[in-house]
């Protein structure tokens, strides 16, 4: 693994300033950029660790605090390990904040993050890749369809509510996607039941999007997050293999 250098950065947006974590190989060179969309628990040591691992593979990685409108990270007082008993009380605090990040402000923000990377000396010229977790998988899909000229690859892992009956359903943007797309779905995920998986696959196929969607058997919702009880080592390592393969094909 390459030695990496991480730092806190602030990103101007149309609605304020988003705090973020930026990490890249410590060689002074520009590297292909990856925008990492967090899960609902927010920007915290676990996500910084994941970004560090990705940077060690030769990428410049930006992890914004998507909830910056409500304060700088850490926004929530989380235990070092999030067990099932703690989740209801934690989500009671997180849910209203998460619900406030609707598609329109989220995509304004995504444009700001992409512009910031375009001007960063740590990021190589050209389009970027996206990867997202839980709610971040939804944002990865939406960003690929909203800013197609800036996205070469988009991945999402244990995402939820990717296909809904509402006019702002994420799957409705697939017709604009030019990136290659990969989704690693959680097994028996109540937030993404089989019929939604099938409809997402059908929409991507109909739109001619280069894609691969897989269900990770035995891996629950949240399987990549090592600071939670949902962590599933086999699923997490499979996610790393799939993500790195996608990046190597598109950069």
CSV table of C-alpha atoms in Angstrom, one decimal:
chain,number,residue,atom,x,y,z
A,1,UNK,CA,0.0,0.0,0.0
A,2,UNK,CA,1.2,3.5,-0.9
A,3,UNK,CA,1.8,6.0,2.0
A,4,UNK,CA,-1.1,8.5,2.2
A,5,UNK,CA,-1.6,12.0,3.4
A,6,UNK,CA,-5.0,13.1,4.8
A,7,UNK,CA,-6.3,16.5,5.8
A,8,UNK,CA,-9.5,18.4,6.7
A,9,UNK,CA,-10.7,20.7,4.0
A,10,UNK,CA,-13.6,23.1,3.6
A,11,UNK,CA,-15.7,23.2,0.4
A,12,UNK,CA,-17.8,26.2,-0.6
A,13,UNK,CA,-21.3,25.3,-1.7
A,14,UNK,CA,-24.3,27.3,-2.8
A,15,UNK,CA,-25.7,26.9,0.7
A,16,UNK,CA,-22.7,27.3,2.9
A,17,UNK,CA,-19.4,25.5,3.6
A,18,UNK,CA,-19.1,21.7,3.7
A,19,UNK,CA,-16.4,20.3,5.9
A,20,UNK,CA,-14.7,17.2,4.3
A,21,UNK,CA,-11.8,14.8,4.5
A,22,UNK,CA,-9.3,14.7,1.7
A,23,UNK,CA,-6.7,11.9,1.4
A,24,UNK,CA,-4.2,11.1,-1.4
A,25,UNK,CA,-0.9,9.3,-2.0
A,26,UNK,CA,1.9,11.2,-0.3
A,27,UNK,CA,4.0,11.6,-3.4
A,28,UNK,CA,3.0,15.2,-4.4
A,29,UNK,CA,1.5,14.0,-7.7
A,30,UNK,CA,-2.1,14.3,-9.0
A,31,UNK,CA,-4.2,11.1,-8.9
A,32,UNK,CA,-7.6,10.1,-10.3
A,33,UNK,CA,-10.2,11.3,-7.9
A,34,UNK,CA,-12.9,9.4,-6.1
A,35,UNK,CA,-15.9,11.2,-4.4
A,36,UNK,CA,-17.0,9.0,-1.5
A,37,UNK,CA,-20.6,9.5,-0.3
A,38,UNK,CA,-21.0,8.7,3.4
A,39,UNK,CA,-23.7,6.5,5.1
A,40,UNK,CA,-26.2,8.0,7.6
A,41,UNK,CA,-23.8,7.8,10.6
A,42,UNK,CA,-21.7,10.5,9.0
A,43,UNK,CA,-18.1,11.5,8.5
A,44,UNK,CA,-16.2,9.6,11.2
A,45,UNK,CA,-13.0,7.5,11.8
A,46,UNK,CA,-14.5,4.5,10.0
A,47,UNK,CA,-15.0,6.4,6.7
A,48,UNK,CA,-11.7,8.1,7.0
A,49,UNK,CA,-10.1,4.7,7.3
A,50,UNK,CA,-11.9,3.5,4.2
A,51,UNK,CA,-10.8,6.6,2.3
A,52,UNK,CA,-7.2,6.0,3.5
A,53,UNK,CA,-7.4,2.4,2.1
A,54,UNK,CA,-8.7,3.6,-1.2
A,55,UNK,CA,-6.0,6.4,-1.4
A,56,UNK,CA,-3.4,3.7,-0.7
A,57,UNK,CA,-4.4,2.1,-4.0
A,58,UNK,CA,-3.4,5.3,-5.9
A,59,UNK,CA,-6.5,7.6,-5.7
A,60,UNK,CA,-7.3,11.0,-4.3
A,61,UNK,CA,-10.4,10.6,-2.2
A,62,UNK,CA,-12.8,13.3,-1.0
A,63,UNK,CA,-15.4,12.4,1.8
A,64,UNK,CA,-17.7,15.4,2.4
A,65,UNK,CA,-19.9,15.8,5.5
A,66,UNK,CA,-23.2,15.7,3.6
A,67,UNK,CA,-25.0,17.0,6.7
A,68,UNK,CA,-23.0,20.2,6.9
A,69,UNK,CA,-26.1,22.4,7.0
A,70,UNK,CA,-26.7,21.1,10.5
A,71,UNK,CA,-23.1,21.5,11.7
A,72,UNK,CA,-19.6,20.3,11.3
A,73,UNK,CA,-18.7,16.6,11.7
A,74,UNK,CA,-19.0,14.8,14.1
A,75,UNK,CA,-22.6,15.9,14.1
A,76,UNK,CA,-23.7,13.0,16.3
A,77,UNK,CA,-22.2,11.6,19.4
A,78,UNK,CA,-21.6,8.0,18.3
A,79,UNK,CA,-20.2,5.1,20.3
A,80,UNK,CA,-17.0,3.6,19.0
A,81,UNK,CA,-19.0,0.5,18.1
A,82,UNK,CA,-22.6,0.8,17.0
A,83,UNK,CA,-24.6,-2.3,18.3
A,84,UNK,CA,-28.2,-3.1,17.6
A,85,UNK,CA,-29.3,-1.8,21.0
A,86,UNK,CA,-27.9,1.6,20.2
A,87,UNK,CA,-29.3,2.0,16.7
A,88,UNK,CA,-32.9,3.1,17.6
A,89,UNK,CA,-31.8,6.0,19.8
A,90,UNK,CA,-29.1,7.0,17.3
A,91,UNK,CA,-31.5,7.0,14.3
A,92,UNK,CA,-34.1,9.0,16.2
A,93,UNK,CA,-31.5,11.8,16.0
A,94,UNK,CA,-30.2,11.0,12.5
A,95,UNK,CA,-33.5,10.5,10.7
A,96,UNK,CA,-34.7,14.1,10.5
A,97,UNK,CA,-31.3,15.3,9.4
A,98,UNK,CA,-31.2,12.5,6.7
A,99,UNK,CA,-34.7,13.3,5.5
A,100,UNK,CA,-33.8,17.0,5.0
A,101,UNK,CA,-31.2,16.1,2.4
A,102,UNK,CA,-33.5,15.8,-0.5
A,103,UNK,CA,-32.4,15.4,-4.1
A,104,UNK,CA,-32.3,19.0,-5.1
A,105,UNK,CA,-29.9,20.3,-2.4
A,106,UNK,CA,-27.9,17.0,-2.5
A,107,UNK,CA,-27.2,17.5,-6.3
A,108,UNK,CA,-26.3,21.1,-5.8
A,109,UNK,CA,-23.8,19.9,-3.3
A,110,UNK,CA,-22.5,17.2,-5.6
A,111,UNK,CA,-21.8,19.8,-8.2
A,112,UNK,CA,-19.8,21.8,-5.7
A,113,UNK,CA,-17.8,18.8,-4.7
A,114,UNK,CA,-17.1,17.9,-8.3
A,115,UNK,CA,-16.0,21.5,-9.1
A,116,UNK,CA,-13.8,21.5,-6.0
A,117,UNK,CA,-12.0,18.3,-7.1
A,118,UNK,CA,-11.6,19.8,-10.6
A,119,UNK,CA,-9.6,22.6,-9.1
A,120,UNK,CA,-7.7,20.5,-6.6
A,121,UNK,CA,-4.0,20.0,-7.4
A,122,UNK,CA,-4.2,16.6,-5.8
A,123,UNK,CA,-6.8,15.4,-8.4
A,124,UNK,CA,-5.9,14.4,-11.9
A,125,UNK,CA,-7.6,16.1,-14.8
A,126,UNK,CA,-10.7,14.4,-16.2
A,127,UNK,CA,-13.9,12.8,-14.8
A,128,UNK,CA,-14.0,11.3,-11.3
A,129,UNK,CA,-15.4,8.1,-9.8
A,130,UNK,CA,-18.1,7.8,-7.2
A,131,UNK,CA,-18.7,5.3,-4.4
A,132,UNK,CA,-21.5,5.5,-1.9
A,133,UNK,CA,-22.7,3.5,1.2
A,134,UNK,CA,-26.3,3.1,2.4
A,135,UNK,CA,-27.8,6.6,1.7
A,136,UNK,CA,-24.6,7.4,-0.2
A,137,UNK,CA,-25.4,4.7,-2.8
A,138,UNK,CA,-28.6,6.7,-3.7
A,139,UNK,CA,-26.5,9.9,-4.0
A,140,UNK,CA,-23.9,8.0,-6.2
A,141,UNK,CA,-26.7,7.0,-8.6
A,142,UNK,CA,-28.2,10.5,-8.6
A,143,UNK,CA,-24.9,12.2,-9.2
A,144,UNK,CA,-24.0,9.9,-12.1
A,145,UNK,CA,-27.2,10.9,-13.8
A,146,UNK,CA,-27.2,14.6,-12.8
A,147,UNK,CA,-23.5,15.3,-13.6
A,148,UNK,CA,-22.8,12.7,-16.3
A,149,UNK,CA,-20.0,14.7,-17.9
A,150,UNK,CA,-18.0,14.6,-14.7
A,151,UNK,CA,-18.4,10.9,-13.8
A,152,UNK,CA,-16.5,8.0,-15.2
A,153,UNK,CA,-17.7,5.4,-12.8
A,154,UNK,CA,-20.3,5.1,-10.1
A,155,UNK,CA,-20.6,2.4,-7.4
A,156,UNK,CA,-23.1,1.9,-4.5
A,157,UNK,CA,-23.0,-0.6,-1.7
A,158,UNK,CA,-25.9,-1.7,0.6
A,159,UNK,CA,-28.0,1.1,-0.8
A,160,UNK,CA,-31.7,1.6,0.0
A,161,UNK,CA,-34.7,3.1,-1.7
A,162,UNK,CA,-33.0,3.2,-5.1
A,163,UNK,CA,-36.4,2.6,-6.8
A,164,UNK,CA,-39.5,4.3,-5.4
A,165,UNK,CA,-42.9,5.3,-6.7
A,166,UNK,CA,-42.1,9.0,-6.2
A,167,UNK,CA,-41.3,11.5,-9.0
A,168,UNK,CA,-37.8,11.9,-7.5
A,169,UNK,CA,-36.9,8.2,-7.5
A,170,UNK,CA,-33.1,7.8,-8.0
A,171,UNK,CA,-33.6,5.2,-10.8
A,172,UNK,CA,-35.3,7.8,-13.0
A,173,UNK,CA,-32.0,9.5,-13.8
A,174,UNK,CA,-30.4,6.4,-15.4
A,175,UNK,CA,-31.1,7.6,-19.0
A,176,UNK,CA,-28.6,10.3,-18.6
A,177,UNK,CA,-25.8,8.1,-17.2
A,178,UNK,CA,-22.6,7.7,-19.3
A,179,UNK,CA,-20.5,6.2,-16.5
A,180,UNK,CA,-20.0,2.5,-15.8
A,181,UNK,CA,-22.1,1.5,-12.8
A,182,UNK,CA,-21.7,-1.2,-10.1
A,183,UNK,CA,-24.0,-2.0,-7.2
A,184,UNK,CA,-23.3,-4.5,-4.5
A,185,UNK,CA,-26.7,-5.0,-2.8
A,186,UNK,CA,-27.1,-6.3,0.8
A,187,UNK,CA,-28.9,-9.7,1.1
A,188,UNK,CA,-32.5,-9.6,2.3
A,189,UNK,CA,-32.4,-5.8,2.7
A,190,UNK,CA,-35.8,-4.4,3.8
A,191,UNK,CA,-34.8,-1.0,2.3
A,192,UNK,CA,-34.1,-2.6,-1.1
A,193,UNK,CA,-36.4,-5.6,-1.6
A,194,UNK,CA,-36.0,-7.9,-4.6
A,195,UNK,CA,-38.6,-6.1,-6.7
A,196,UNK,CA,-36.7,-2.9,-6.4
A,197,UNK,CA,-33.4,-4.6,-7.4
A,198,UNK,CA,-35.2,-6.1,-10.5
A,199,UNK,CA,-36.6,-2.7,-11.5
A,200,UNK,CA,-33.2,-1.0,-11.1
A,201,UNK,CA,-31.5,-3.7,-13.2
A,202,UNK,CA,-34.3,-3.4,-15.9
A,203,UNK,CA,-33.9,0.4,-15.9
A,204,UNK,CA,-30.1,0.3,-16.3
A,205,UNK,CA,-30.4,-2.3,-19.1
A,206,UNK,CA,-33.1,-0.4,-20.9
A,207,UNK,CA,-31.0,2.8,-20.8
A,208,UNK,CA,-28.0,1.0,-22.2
A,209,UNK,CA,-25.8,1.7,-19.1
A,210,UNK,CA,-22.8,-0.4,-18.7
A,211,UNK,CA,-23.5,-2.0,-15.3
A,212,UNK,CA,-23.3,-4.9,-13.0
A,213,UNK,CA,-25.6,-5.5,-10.0
A,214,UNK,CA,-24.9,-8.2,-7.5
A,215,UNK,CA,-26.6,-9.4,-4.3
A,216,UNK,CA,-24.0,-10.3,-1.6
A,217,UNK,CA,-25.4,-13.5,0.0
A,218,UNK,CA,-25.4,-13.3,3.8
A,219,UNK,CA,-24.2,-9.7,3.9
A,220,UNK,CA,-26.7,-7.5,5.8
A,221,UNK,CA,-27.5,-3.8,5.2
A,222,UNK,CA,-24.4,-1.9,6.3
A,223,UNK,CA,-22.0,-4.8,5.7
A,224,UNK,CA,-19.0,-2.6,4.8
A,225,UNK,CA,-19.0,-0.6,8.1
A,226,UNK,CA,-16.6,-2.1,10.6
A,227,UNK,CA,-17.7,0.1,13.5
A,228,UNK,CA,-21.2,-1.4,13.4
A,229,UNK,CA,-22.7,-4.8,14.2
A,230,UNK,CA,-23.8,-5.1,10.6
A,231,UNK,CA,-20.1,-5.6,9.4
A,232,UNK,CA,-19.7,-8.6,7.3
A,233,UNK,CA,-16.0,-9.2,6.5
A,234,UNK,CA,-16.6,-11.4,3.5
A,235,UNK,CA,-19.0,-8.9,2.0
A,236,UNK,CA,-16.7,-6.0,2.9
A,237,UNK,CA,-13.7,-7.5,1.2
A,238,UNK,CA,-15.8,-8.5,-1.9
A,239,UNK,CA,-16.8,-4.8,-2.0
A,240,UNK,CA,-13.2,-3.7,-2.1
A,241,UNK,CA,-12.4,-6.1,-5.0
A,242,UNK,CA,-15.4,-5.0,-7.0
A,243,UNK,CA,-14.7,-1.3,-6.4
A,244,UNK,CA,-11.1,-1.5,-7.3
A,245,UNK,CA,-11.8,-3.5,-10.4
A,246,UNK,CA,-14.3,-0.8,-11.5
A,247,UNK,CA,-11.8,1.9,-10.9
A,248,UNK,CA,-9.1,0.1,-12.8
A,249,UNK,CA,-11.4,-0.4,-15.8
A,250,UNK,CA,-12.5,3.2,-15.9
A,251,UNK,CA,-9.3,5.2,-15.0
